[in-house]
């Protein structure tokens, strides 16, 4: 058996050897779907019901993603109720304008009758 020895210049060794000690540091684990759900099951009862990081937040975000009929219907109903109120306000304004125009017309008709009779 023949042994050979390779020697490197220090500039070449910097390219070949990682001197940052990355291997000794804590490795970040990659989370996959299976491990996510296992972690979720493990911490389920520690997650608050409401708040920023809560079951409610998860429910709403998932519902929006899935277009949950319950949440989308609620959103549609709010939007339609707002639209109904706006239309009712416009209708009231138009009815008021119509009443005013009618009274102006009646007054003009009375003036015309008076002029004709004179």
Tab-separated table of C-alpha atoms in Angstrom:
chain	number	residue	atom	x	y	z
A	1	UNK	CA	0.000	0.000	0.000
A	2	UNK	CA	1.339	3.344	-1.052
A	3	UNK	CA	0.541	6.439	1.030
A	4	UNK	CA	0.504	9.905	-0.433
A	5	UNK	CA	0.402	13.192	1.354
A	6	UNK	CA	-1.166	16.321	-0.058
A	7	UNK	CA	-0.110	19.711	1.152
A	8	UNK	CA	-2.020	22.944	0.641
A	9	UNK	CA	-1.102	26.576	0.864
A	10	UNK	CA	-2.961	28.508	3.566
A	11	UNK	CA	-4.865	30.491	0.921
A	12	UNK	CA	-6.048	27.246	-0.677
A	13	UNK	CA	-6.975	25.736	2.671
A	14	UNK	CA	-9.332	28.673	3.369
A	15	UNK	CA	-11.292	27.645	0.297
A	16	UNK	CA	-11.432	23.996	1.326
A	17	UNK	CA	-11.971	24.166	5.086
A	18	UNK	CA	-14.911	25.867	6.805
A	19	UNK	CA	-13.452	27.625	9.839
A	20	UNK	CA	-16.753	29.084	11.075
A	21	UNK	CA	-17.581	26.104	13.305
A	22	UNK	CA	-21.009	25.851	11.727
A	23	UNK	CA	-21.098	22.141	12.435
A	24	UNK	CA	-20.865	22.744	16.175
A	25	UNK	CA	-23.792	25.179	16.305
A	26	UNK	CA	-27.401	24.227	16.811
A	27	UNK	CA	-28.881	22.953	13.579
A	28	UNK	CA	-32.223	24.342	12.573
A	29	UNK	CA	-34.682	21.584	12.036
A	30	UNK	CA	-36.733	21.594	8.886
A	31	UNK	CA	-40.419	21.509	9.641
A	32	UNK	CA	-42.563	19.389	7.391
A	33	UNK	CA	-46.323	18.969	7.469
A	34	UNK	CA	-46.190	15.846	9.595
A	35	UNK	CA	-43.906	17.410	12.231
A	36	UNK	CA	-46.012	20.605	12.198
A	37	UNK	CA	-49.165	18.692	13.078
A	38	UNK	CA	-47.351	16.711	15.742
A	39	UNK	CA	-46.128	19.965	17.319
A	40	UNK	CA	-49.653	21.388	17.007
A	41	UNK	CA	-51.070	18.391	18.878
A	42	UNK	CA	-48.380	18.763	21.551
A	43	UNK	CA	-49.145	22.442	22.230
A	44	UNK	CA	-52.876	22.469	21.395
A	45	UNK	CA	-54.089	23.198	24.943
A	46	UNK	CA	-51.439	25.874	25.523
A	47	UNK	CA	-52.674	27.941	22.563
A	48	UNK	CA	-55.089	30.668	23.729
A	49	UNK	CA	-58.637	30.662	22.365
A	50	UNK	CA	-58.485	34.318	21.275
A	51	UNK	CA	-55.767	36.840	20.519
A	52	UNK	CA	-52.998	37.327	17.988
A	53	UNK	CA	-51.562	33.796	18.153
A	54	UNK	CA	-54.693	31.848	18.972
A	55	UNK	CA	-57.090	29.178	17.793
A	56	UNK	CA	-59.368	31.969	16.561
A	57	UNK	CA	-56.576	33.353	14.382
A	58	UNK	CA	-55.856	29.908	12.956
A	59	UNK	CA	-59.560	29.349	12.283
A	60	UNK	CA	-60.012	32.705	10.553
A	61	UNK	CA	-56.882	32.397	8.425
A	62	UNK	CA	-57.744	28.857	7.395
A	63	UNK	CA	-61.327	29.889	6.710
A	64	UNK	CA	-60.182	32.751	4.503
A	65	UNK	CA	-57.775	30.448	2.686
A	66	UNK	CA	-60.461	27.815	2.144
A	67	UNK	CA	-63.162	30.418	1.573
A	68	UNK	CA	-65.111	28.995	4.478
A	69	UNK	CA	-68.781	29.441	3.625
A	70	UNK	CA	-69.539	30.562	7.175
A	71	UNK	CA	-66.938	33.322	7.242
A	72	UNK	CA	-67.431	34.321	3.610
A	73	UNK	CA	-71.223	34.471	4.116
A	74	UNK	CA	-70.716	36.650	7.161
A	75	UNK	CA	-68.446	38.955	5.177
A	76	UNK	CA	-70.923	39.063	2.285
A	77	UNK	CA	-73.794	39.824	4.661
A	78	UNK	CA	-71.877	42.698	6.264
A	79	UNK	CA	-71.033	44.101	2.836
A	80	UNK	CA	-74.645	43.747	1.628
A	81	UNK	CA	-76.055	45.308	4.827
A	82	UNK	CA	-73.727	48.265	4.340
A	83	UNK	CA	-74.867	48.548	0.731
A	84	UNK	CA	-78.535	48.397	1.827
A	85	UNK	CA	-77.978	51.246	4.305
A	86	UNK	CA	-76.289	53.340	1.622
A	87	UNK	CA	-79.170	52.723	-0.790
A	88	UNK	CA	-81.733	53.553	1.918
A	89	UNK	CA	-79.939	56.843	2.576
A	90	UNK	CA	-79.914	57.675	-1.150
A	91	UNK	CA	-83.612	56.794	-1.401
A	92	UNK	CA	-84.420	59.056	1.552
A	93	UNK	CA	-82.483	61.908	-0.054
A	94	UNK	CA	-84.296	61.416	-3.356
A	95	UNK	CA	-87.697	61.267	-1.635
A	96	UNK	CA	-86.873	64.499	0.199
A	97	UNK	CA	-85.810	66.189	-3.056
A	98	UNK	CA	-88.978	64.909	-4.732
A	99	UNK	CA	-91.147	66.396	-1.957
A	100	UNK	CA	-89.344	69.708	-2.277
A	101	UNK	CA	-89.744	69.734	-6.069
A	102	UNK	CA	-93.414	68.830	-5.704
A	103	UNK	CA	-93.995	71.731	-3.329
A	104	UNK	CA	-92.147	74.065	-5.715
A	105	UNK	CA	-94.313	72.791	-8.584
A	106	UNK	CA	-97.500	73.346	-6.563
A	107	UNK	CA	-96.382	76.881	-5.728
A	108	UNK	CA	-95.595	77.595	-9.392
A	109	UNK	CA	-98.972	76.211	-10.491
A	110	UNK	CA	-100.722	78.479	-7.964
A	111	UNK	CA	-98.779	81.482	-9.302
A	112	UNK	CA	-99.713	80.570	-12.867
A	113	UNK	CA	-103.438	80.294	-11.909
A	114	UNK	CA	-103.312	83.664	-10.170
A	115	UNK	CA	-101.702	85.243	-13.217
A	116	UNK	CA	-104.313	83.703	-15.519
A	117	UNK	CA	-107.154	84.909	-13.327
A	118	UNK	CA	-105.839	88.470	-13.198
